[in-house]
Each structure stands twice: as C-alpha cells, then as structure tokens.
Amino acid sequence: MRHDAADSLGSFLRDRRARLDPAALGFVSGRRRTPGLRREEVAQRSNISPTWYTWLEQGRGGAPSAGVLDRLAAGLMLTDAEREHLFLLGLGRPPETRYRGSDGVTPRLQRVLDALPVSPAIIKTATWDVVAWNRAAAIMLTDYGSLPREQRNVLRRIFGNARVREAQDDWLGVARYVVAAFRADAARAGAETTQLVAELSQASPEFAALWRENDVVGQGEGVKRLRHPELGLVELEFSAFAVDGRPDLGMVVYNPATPAAADAIRALIASRDSAGSGPRSGDQYST
C-alpha cells in the first residue's frame, strides 16, 4: 500500500473510532484520554488482533484484505458510504455489491423520477425487478402498478411477453443488449440471480442461447425505438445511472430523441390527465 494511502486509512480509522460511544457498546467508560473506543476495543469488535489494528492506524500494517475491511466496517458501525470509502482507502477499489431485496425506494428518490414529466424513468434491482417508475414510464412503457410484483421484471417481460416483443423495433438487438448488461449485474449479485437465470433458460431457448454467448456490456447510453400503440414509432435516448448509496439499484432514464417526440409524449400525458384516466399498459417495456 502506498504510504499516503496508508496514512489516509489510518486517519479514517482513528476518526471513526473516536465517534463511537463506549458505554453504548458495552464497554466501561471510566476515564479515557481520548473520546471514543480504545484500539483494543475496536480490534475486539472487529475480530482482529490489537497489534494488527494498531499498525493499520499507524500506517504500517500493509494492505488489509477485503475480509479484514469488512470486519472493521462492522466493528466501527460504518454506513454503506463509509464502508465503500474504507475499501477505496485500503484496497483502491470499492467493495463487492451487497444485494438487498427491495420493494420500493425512498420518497426522495421517487420525487426525482416524478420530476421528469416527459422522460420515462425506472429504478431496477440487480435482478432487474422494477421497483419504482414515473407516470411517463407507466404511459409510454408499461403500467407496472397494474402488474403483480413477480411480473415487474425486465427479463421476464422481454423473453416471456409476446406483446412486449412485438413492440420492439429490433427485438433481437434489444434482447442481446439486455442479456449482456444483465450479466454484469449478475456477477455482482451472485447467487441472487442463479434462480432467475435457470428459470429464464428453461422458459426461453433464445435467452439460453444469448446467455451462453457470455457477452458483457456496461449500461451506459443508447437509443431505443419502440412501437407505441397510440403514438406509433417513438425514438428514445436512454441513459443508465447508479443510485448513490445503493449499488444494487440502477436508474434508467429515457429522453425523447426529438422535440417532436417530446411534444407527442407531453400531449398524450395531458390527454390522460384531462380525461382522468390512469395509464393504459402498452406492454412495450424496453431497456
């Protein structure tokens, strides 16, 4: 480990140690020269030797393993963001994603989606379950609120819904991209995706064939053309974003590719609002 990185790691460990309350964690407070836990108390909570921990704080312990950093993160009660920072200091890389089952998002994140009036936007998990969406997505893509939870999965809809397939201007290109992008998430989520891959491989020979190709792509940017039942062929530019503090979640935003497309989407949403009708699913979800 570089000397400056070791010093930064030691400083971070000392700072977080000083923020912990000994009494709240079951240690006798008594008279302490400095606030927070003693080094040997952090070592005890982290199941590492006091000498090794002392060396880490002093910047001379060498590069710690991912397992040691995980135990330190637990012992110091670090948040997810602090844990990621600890790994960046100790190993020069973020930790592996810890998958969480999720049934929704925070109200603040939902407001971010709702602030995009003509840009369909969704939040999906590492297993590509859609857990949040805005009104534009419900009208232009799929009304996820009308679907059972187990059907709000991008891969199940792409490979198991005939109307979704028909709505794609280039279904095979979409399917190949989806599988290659999902593979990257599957590697991070680990066992959580095994059952889904097995299910899809059995149900769809096309998915099985694409999965065997072992292609991997990042979920960056692209163009999607879909056939909407009311607007006809619509071109959307999509961008994928990580959700800060939730590495198991990703946000995908579809922006109208032209002013005319934006006007058409805006008019469709307005007509639904004036009619007082909810979204009607066109079943054309795309990534």
Short mmCIF file of N, CA and C in Angstrom, two decimals, residues 74-183:
data_model
loop_
_atom_site.label_atom_id
_atom_site.label_comp_id
_atom_site.label_asym_id
_atom_site.label_seq_id
_atom_site.Cartn_x
_atom_site.Cartn_y
_atom_site.Cartn_z
N ALA A 74 -17.87 -3.44 10.13
CA ALA A 74 -18.89 -3.85 11.09
C ALA A 74 -18.53 -3.40 12.49
N GLY A 75 -17.27 -3.55 12.86
CA GLY A 75 -16.85 -3.17 14.21
C GLY A 75 -16.97 -1.68 14.47
N LEU A 76 -16.75 -0.88 13.43
CA LEU A 76 -16.84 0.58 13.56
C LEU A 76 -18.22 1.10 13.21
N MET A 77 -19.14 0.20 12.89
CA MET A 77 -20.53 0.56 12.58
C MET A 77 -20.60 1.58 11.44
N LEU A 78 -19.86 1.31 10.37
CA LEU A 78 -19.82 2.23 9.25
C LEU A 78 -21.10 2.13 8.41
N THR A 79 -21.48 3.24 7.83
CA THR A 79 -22.57 3.25 6.86
C THR A 79 -22.07 2.63 5.55
N ASP A 80 -22.97 2.39 4.60
CA ASP A 80 -22.56 1.84 3.31
C ASP A 80 -21.58 2.76 2.61
N ALA A 81 -21.84 4.06 2.67
CA ALA A 81 -20.93 5.01 2.02
C ALA A 81 -19.56 5.01 2.70
N GLU A 82 -19.55 4.92 4.03
CA GLU A 82 -18.28 4.88 4.76
C GLU A 82 -17.53 3.58 4.48
N ARG A 83 -18.28 2.48 4.38
CA ARG A 83 -17.66 1.19 4.06
C ARG A 83 -17.00 1.25 2.68
N GLU A 84 -17.67 1.84 1.71
CA GLU A 84 -17.07 1.97 0.39
C GLU A 84 -15.81 2.82 0.44
N HIS A 85 -15.84 3.90 1.21
CA HIS A 85 -14.66 4.75 1.35
C HIS A 85 -13.51 3.98 1.99
N LEU A 86 -13.83 3.16 2.99
CA LEU A 86 -12.81 2.34 3.66
C LEU A 86 -12.12 1.41 2.65
N PHE A 87 -12.91 0.79 1.77
CA PHE A 87 -12.33 -0.11 0.77
C PHE A 87 -11.47 0.66 -0.23
N LEU A 88 -11.92 1.84 -0.62
CA LEU A 88 -11.14 2.64 -1.56
C LEU A 88 -9.79 3.04 -0.95
N LEU A 89 -9.79 3.34 0.33
CA LEU A 89 -8.54 3.68 1.00
C LEU A 89 -7.66 2.46 1.19
N GLY A 90 -8.27 1.33 1.58
CA GLY A 90 -7.49 0.15 1.92
C GLY A 90 -7.04 -0.68 0.73
N LEU A 91 -7.91 -0.76 -0.30
CA LEU A 91 -7.60 -1.63 -1.44
C LEU A 91 -7.59 -0.91 -2.77
N GLY A 92 -8.00 0.36 -2.79
CA GLY A 92 -8.03 1.10 -4.04
C GLY A 92 -9.19 0.74 -4.93
N ARG A 93 -10.19 0.06 -4.39
CA ARG A 93 -11.38 -0.32 -5.16
C ARG A 93 -12.57 -0.38 -4.23
N PRO A 94 -13.78 -0.24 -4.77
CA PRO A 94 -14.97 -0.36 -3.91
C PRO A 94 -15.21 -1.81 -3.54
N PRO A 95 -16.00 -2.06 -2.49
CA PRO A 95 -16.33 -3.44 -2.13
C PRO A 95 -17.28 -4.04 -3.14
N GLU A 96 -17.42 -5.36 -3.09
CA GLU A 96 -18.40 -6.01 -3.94
C GLU A 96 -19.79 -5.59 -3.50
N THR A 97 -20.69 -5.53 -4.47
CA THR A 97 -22.06 -5.12 -4.19
C THR A 97 -22.73 -6.10 -3.24
N ARG A 98 -23.42 -5.57 -2.26
CA ARG A 98 -24.22 -6.41 -1.36
C ARG A 98 -25.67 -6.29 -1.79
N TYR A 99 -26.20 -7.38 -2.34
CA TYR A 99 -27.56 -7.35 -2.85
C TYR A 99 -28.57 -7.26 -1.72
N ARG A 100 -29.57 -6.43 -1.90
CA ARG A 100 -30.68 -6.34 -0.96
C ARG A 100 -32.00 -6.54 -1.72
N GLY A 101 -32.85 -7.35 -1.16
CA GLY A 101 -34.20 -7.38 -1.70
C GLY A 101 -34.86 -6.04 -1.45
N SER A 102 -35.59 -5.54 -2.44
CA SER A 102 -36.18 -4.21 -2.29
C SER A 102 -37.57 -4.19 -2.89
N ASP A 103 -38.51 -3.62 -2.17
CA ASP A 103 -39.87 -3.48 -2.67
C ASP A 103 -40.19 -2.04 -3.07
N GLY A 104 -39.23 -1.15 -2.97
CA GLY A 104 -39.50 0.23 -3.32
C GLY A 104 -38.30 1.11 -3.07
N VAL A 105 -38.50 2.41 -3.17
CA VAL A 105 -37.42 3.37 -2.99
C VAL A 105 -37.87 4.43 -1.99
N THR A 106 -36.96 5.28 -1.62
CA THR A 106 -37.29 6.35 -0.69
C THR A 106 -38.19 7.38 -1.37
N PRO A 107 -38.99 8.10 -0.61
CA PRO A 107 -39.81 9.17 -1.21
C PRO A 107 -38.98 10.18 -1.98
N ARG A 108 -37.79 10.48 -1.50
CA ARG A 108 -36.93 11.45 -2.18
C ARG A 108 -36.55 10.96 -3.57
N LEU A 109 -36.19 9.67 -3.67
CA LEU A 109 -35.82 9.13 -4.98
C LEU A 109 -37.03 9.07 -5.91
N GLN A 110 -38.20 8.77 -5.36
CA GLN A 110 -39.40 8.77 -6.19
C GLN A 110 -39.68 10.16 -6.73
N ARG A 111 -39.40 11.18 -5.92
CA ARG A 111 -39.61 12.56 -6.39
C ARG A 111 -38.66 12.90 -7.55
N VAL A 112 -37.47 12.31 -7.53
CA VAL A 112 -36.54 12.52 -8.65
C VAL A 112 -37.16 11.98 -9.94
N LEU A 113 -37.75 10.78 -9.86
CA LEU A 113 -38.41 10.22 -11.04
C LEU A 113 -39.58 11.09 -11.48
N ASP A 114 -40.37 11.54 -10.52
CA ASP A 114 -41.57 12.31 -10.85
C ASP A 114 -41.24 13.69 -11.42
N ALA A 115 -40.01 14.15 -11.21
CA ALA A 115 -39.61 15.46 -11.73
C ALA A 115 -39.28 15.40 -13.22
N LEU A 116 -39.39 14.22 -13.82
CA LEU A 116 -39.12 14.06 -15.25
C LEU A 116 -40.46 13.84 -15.97
N PRO A 117 -41.16 14.90 -16.34
CA PRO A 117 -42.55 14.76 -16.82
C PRO A 117 -42.71 14.04 -18.14
N VAL A 118 -41.76 14.19 -19.08
CA VAL A 118 -41.92 13.54 -20.39
C VAL A 118 -40.83 12.51 -20.65
N SER A 119 -40.02 12.21 -19.63
CA SER A 119 -38.95 11.23 -19.77
C SER A 119 -39.27 10.00 -18.93
N PRO A 120 -39.67 8.90 -19.55
CA PRO A 120 -39.91 7.68 -18.77
C PRO A 120 -38.66 7.30 -17.99
N ALA A 121 -38.85 6.96 -16.72
CA ALA A 121 -37.71 6.61 -15.87
C ALA A 121 -38.13 5.51 -14.90
N ILE A 122 -37.22 4.58 -14.65
CA ILE A 122 -37.48 3.48 -13.74
C ILE A 122 -36.28 3.28 -12.81
N ILE A 123 -36.52 2.60 -11.70
CA ILE A 123 -35.46 2.10 -10.82
C ILE A 123 -35.58 0.58 -10.82
N LYS A 124 -34.46 -0.10 -11.05
CA LYS A 124 -34.47 -1.56 -11.06
C LYS A 124 -33.41 -2.10 -10.12
N THR A 125 -33.61 -3.35 -9.68
CA THR A 125 -32.66 -4.00 -8.78
C THR A 125 -31.59 -4.73 -9.59
N ALA A 126 -30.67 -5.38 -8.87
CA ALA A 126 -29.63 -6.16 -9.53
C ALA A 126 -30.20 -7.35 -10.28
N THR A 127 -31.38 -7.82 -9.88
CA THR A 127 -32.04 -8.91 -10.61
C THR A 127 -33.05 -8.36 -11.63
N TRP A 128 -33.01 -7.07 -11.86
CA TRP A 128 -33.80 -6.38 -12.87
C TRP A 128 -35.29 -6.42 -12.59
N ASP A 129 -35.64 -6.41 -11.32
CA ASP A 129 -37.02 -6.18 -10.91
C ASP A 129 -37.24 -4.66 -10.87
N VAL A 130 -38.30 -4.18 -11.47
CA VAL A 130 -38.61 -2.75 -11.47
C VAL A 130 -39.33 -2.43 -10.17
N VAL A 131 -38.74 -1.56 -9.35
CA VAL A 131 -39.31 -1.25 -8.04
C VAL A 131 -39.86 0.17 -7.95
N ALA A 132 -39.59 1.00 -8.96
CA ALA A 132 -40.14 2.36 -8.97
C ALA A 132 -40.15 2.87 -10.41
N TRP A 133 -41.10 3.76 -10.70
CA TRP A 133 -41.26 4.30 -12.05
C TRP A 133 -42.03 5.61 -11.95
N ASN A 134 -41.98 6.41 -13.01
CA ASN A 134 -42.76 7.64 -13.02
C ASN A 134 -43.96 7.48 -13.96
N ARG A 135 -44.78 8.52 -14.02
CA ARG A 135 -46.00 8.44 -14.83
C ARG A 135 -45.69 8.29 -16.32
N ALA A 136 -44.63 8.96 -16.77
CA ALA A 136 -44.26 8.84 -18.18
C ALA A 136 -43.90 7.40 -18.52
N ALA A 137 -43.25 6.69 -17.60
CA ALA A 137 -42.91 5.29 -17.84
C ALA A 137 -44.17 4.44 -17.88
N ALA A 138 -45.12 4.73 -16.99
CA ALA A 138 -46.36 3.95 -16.95
C ALA A 138 -47.15 4.10 -18.24
N ILE A 139 -47.09 5.29 -18.84
CA ILE A 139 -47.85 5.55 -20.07
C ILE A 139 -47.09 5.09 -21.32
N MET A 140 -45.79 5.33 -21.35
CA MET A 140 -45.02 5.03 -22.55
C MET A 140 -44.46 3.61 -22.57
N LEU A 141 -44.17 3.04 -21.42
CA LEU A 141 -43.54 1.73 -21.37
C LEU A 141 -44.52 0.68 -20.90
N THR A 142 -44.71 0.58 -19.60
CA THR A 142 -45.64 -0.39 -19.02
C THR A 142 -46.18 0.16 -17.72
N ASP A 143 -47.45 -0.03 -17.45
CA ASP A 143 -48.06 0.37 -16.19
C ASP A 143 -47.72 -0.70 -15.15
N TYR A 144 -46.56 -0.55 -14.53
CA TYR A 144 -46.09 -1.57 -13.58
C TYR A 144 -47.02 -1.71 -12.39
N GLY A 145 -47.71 -0.63 -12.05
CA GLY A 145 -48.62 -0.70 -10.91
C GLY A 145 -49.76 -1.66 -11.12
N SER A 146 -50.07 -2.00 -12.37
CA SER A 146 -51.17 -2.92 -12.66
C SER A 146 -50.70 -4.37 -12.68
N LEU A 147 -49.40 -4.59 -12.51
CA LEU A 147 -48.85 -5.94 -12.61
C LEU A 147 -48.54 -6.52 -11.24
N PRO A 148 -48.68 -7.82 -11.06
CA PRO A 148 -48.18 -8.46 -9.83
C PRO A 148 -46.68 -8.24 -9.71
N ARG A 149 -46.16 -8.22 -8.49
CA ARG A 149 -44.75 -7.93 -8.28
C ARG A 149 -43.83 -8.84 -9.08
N GLU A 150 -44.16 -10.14 -9.14
CA GLU A 150 -43.26 -11.07 -9.81
C GLU A 150 -43.19 -10.84 -11.32
N GLN A 151 -44.14 -10.08 -11.87
CA GLN A 151 -44.13 -9.80 -13.31
C GLN A 151 -43.44 -8.48 -13.64
N ARG A 152 -43.00 -7.75 -12.63
CA ARG A 152 -42.34 -6.46 -12.87
C ARG A 152 -40.83 -6.67 -13.06
N ASN A 153 -40.49 -7.62 -13.89
CA ASN A 153 -39.09 -7.95 -14.14
C ASN A 153 -38.79 -7.75 -15.62
N VAL A 154 -37.74 -7.01 -15.90
CA VAL A 154 -37.40 -6.67 -17.28
C VAL A 154 -37.17 -7.92 -18.12
N LEU A 155 -36.41 -8.86 -17.60
CA LEU A 155 -36.06 -10.04 -18.38
C LEU A 155 -37.27 -10.94 -18.63
N ARG A 156 -38.10 -11.11 -17.62
CA ARG A 156 -39.29 -11.94 -17.81
C ARG A 156 -40.20 -11.34 -18.88
N ARG A 157 -40.27 -10.01 -18.94
CA ARG A 157 -41.15 -9.38 -19.91
C ARG A 157 -40.54 -9.42 -21.31
N ILE A 158 -39.25 -9.21 -21.42
CA ILE A 158 -38.60 -9.24 -22.73
C ILE A 158 -38.70 -10.63 -23.36
N PHE A 159 -38.50 -11.66 -22.54
CA PHE A 159 -38.44 -13.01 -23.09
C PHE A 159 -39.74 -13.80 -22.90
N GLY A 160 -40.70 -13.27 -22.17
CA GLY A 160 -41.89 -14.05 -21.91
C GLY A 160 -43.20 -13.40 -22.28
N ASN A 161 -43.16 -12.19 -22.87
CA ASN A 161 -44.39 -11.49 -23.19
C ASN A 161 -44.40 -11.15 -24.68
N ALA A 162 -45.34 -11.75 -25.42
CA ALA A 162 -45.37 -11.58 -26.88
C ALA A 162 -45.61 -10.13 -27.27
N ARG A 163 -46.44 -9.40 -26.52
CA ARG A 163 -46.73 -8.01 -26.89
C ARG A 163 -45.51 -7.12 -26.67
N VAL A 164 -44.75 -7.41 -25.64
CA VAL A 164 -43.51 -6.67 -25.41
C VAL A 164 -42.56 -6.90 -26.58
N ARG A 165 -42.49 -8.14 -27.01
CA ARG A 165 -41.61 -8.48 -28.13
C ARG A 165 -42.02 -7.73 -29.40
N GLU A 166 -43.31 -7.71 -29.68
CA GLU A 166 -43.80 -7.07 -30.90
C GLU A 166 -43.57 -5.56 -30.87
N ALA A 167 -43.51 -4.98 -29.69
CA ALA A 167 -43.36 -3.53 -29.59
C ALA A 167 -41.93 -3.07 -29.85
N GLN A 168 -40.97 -3.99 -29.86
CA GLN A 168 -39.58 -3.62 -30.09
C GLN A 168 -39.32 -3.47 -31.59
N ASP A 169 -38.69 -2.39 -31.98
CA ASP A 169 -38.34 -2.20 -33.38
C ASP A 169 -37.25 -3.19 -33.80
N ASP A 170 -36.41 -3.60 -32.85
CA ASP A 170 -35.36 -4.58 -33.10
C ASP A 170 -35.27 -5.48 -31.88
N TRP A 171 -36.17 -6.46 -31.80
CA TRP A 171 -36.24 -7.28 -30.59
C TRP A 171 -34.94 -8.01 -30.32
N LEU A 172 -34.33 -8.60 -31.33
CA LEU A 172 -33.11 -9.37 -31.10
C LEU A 172 -31.99 -8.48 -30.58
N GLY A 173 -31.86 -7.28 -31.15
CA GLY A 173 -30.84 -6.36 -30.67
C GLY A 173 -31.08 -5.97 -29.22
N VAL A 174 -32.36 -5.69 -28.88
CA VAL A 174 -32.71 -5.35 -27.50
C VAL A 174 -32.41 -6.52 -26.58
N ALA A 175 -32.83 -7.72 -26.99
CA ALA A 175 -32.63 -8.91 -26.16
C ALA A 175 -31.15 -9.17 -25.92
N ARG A 176 -30.34 -9.05 -26.96
CA ARG A 176 -28.90 -9.30 -26.81
C ARG A 176 -28.28 -8.27 -25.86
N TYR A 177 -28.67 -7.01 -25.99
CA TYR A 177 -28.15 -5.98 -25.10
C TYR A 177 -28.58 -6.22 -23.65
N VAL A 178 -29.85 -6.56 -23.46
CA VAL A 178 -30.37 -6.78 -22.11
C VAL A 178 -29.61 -7.91 -21.42
N VAL A 179 -29.40 -9.02 -22.12
CA VAL A 179 -28.71 -10.16 -21.51
C VAL A 179 -27.27 -9.81 -21.18
N ALA A 180 -26.59 -9.12 -22.08
CA ALA A 180 -25.20 -8.75 -21.84
C ALA A 180 -25.06 -7.77 -20.68
N ALA A 181 -26.00 -6.83 -20.58
CA ALA A 181 -25.97 -5.88 -19.47
C ALA A 181 -26.34 -6.56 -18.16
N PHE A 182 -27.31 -7.47 -18.21
CA PHE A 182 -27.70 -8.21 -17.01
C PHE A 182 -26.56 -9.07 -16.49
N ARG A 183 -25.74 -9.62 -17.38
CA ARG A 183 -24.64 -10.46 -16.94
C ARG A 183 -23.70 -9.71 -15.99
#
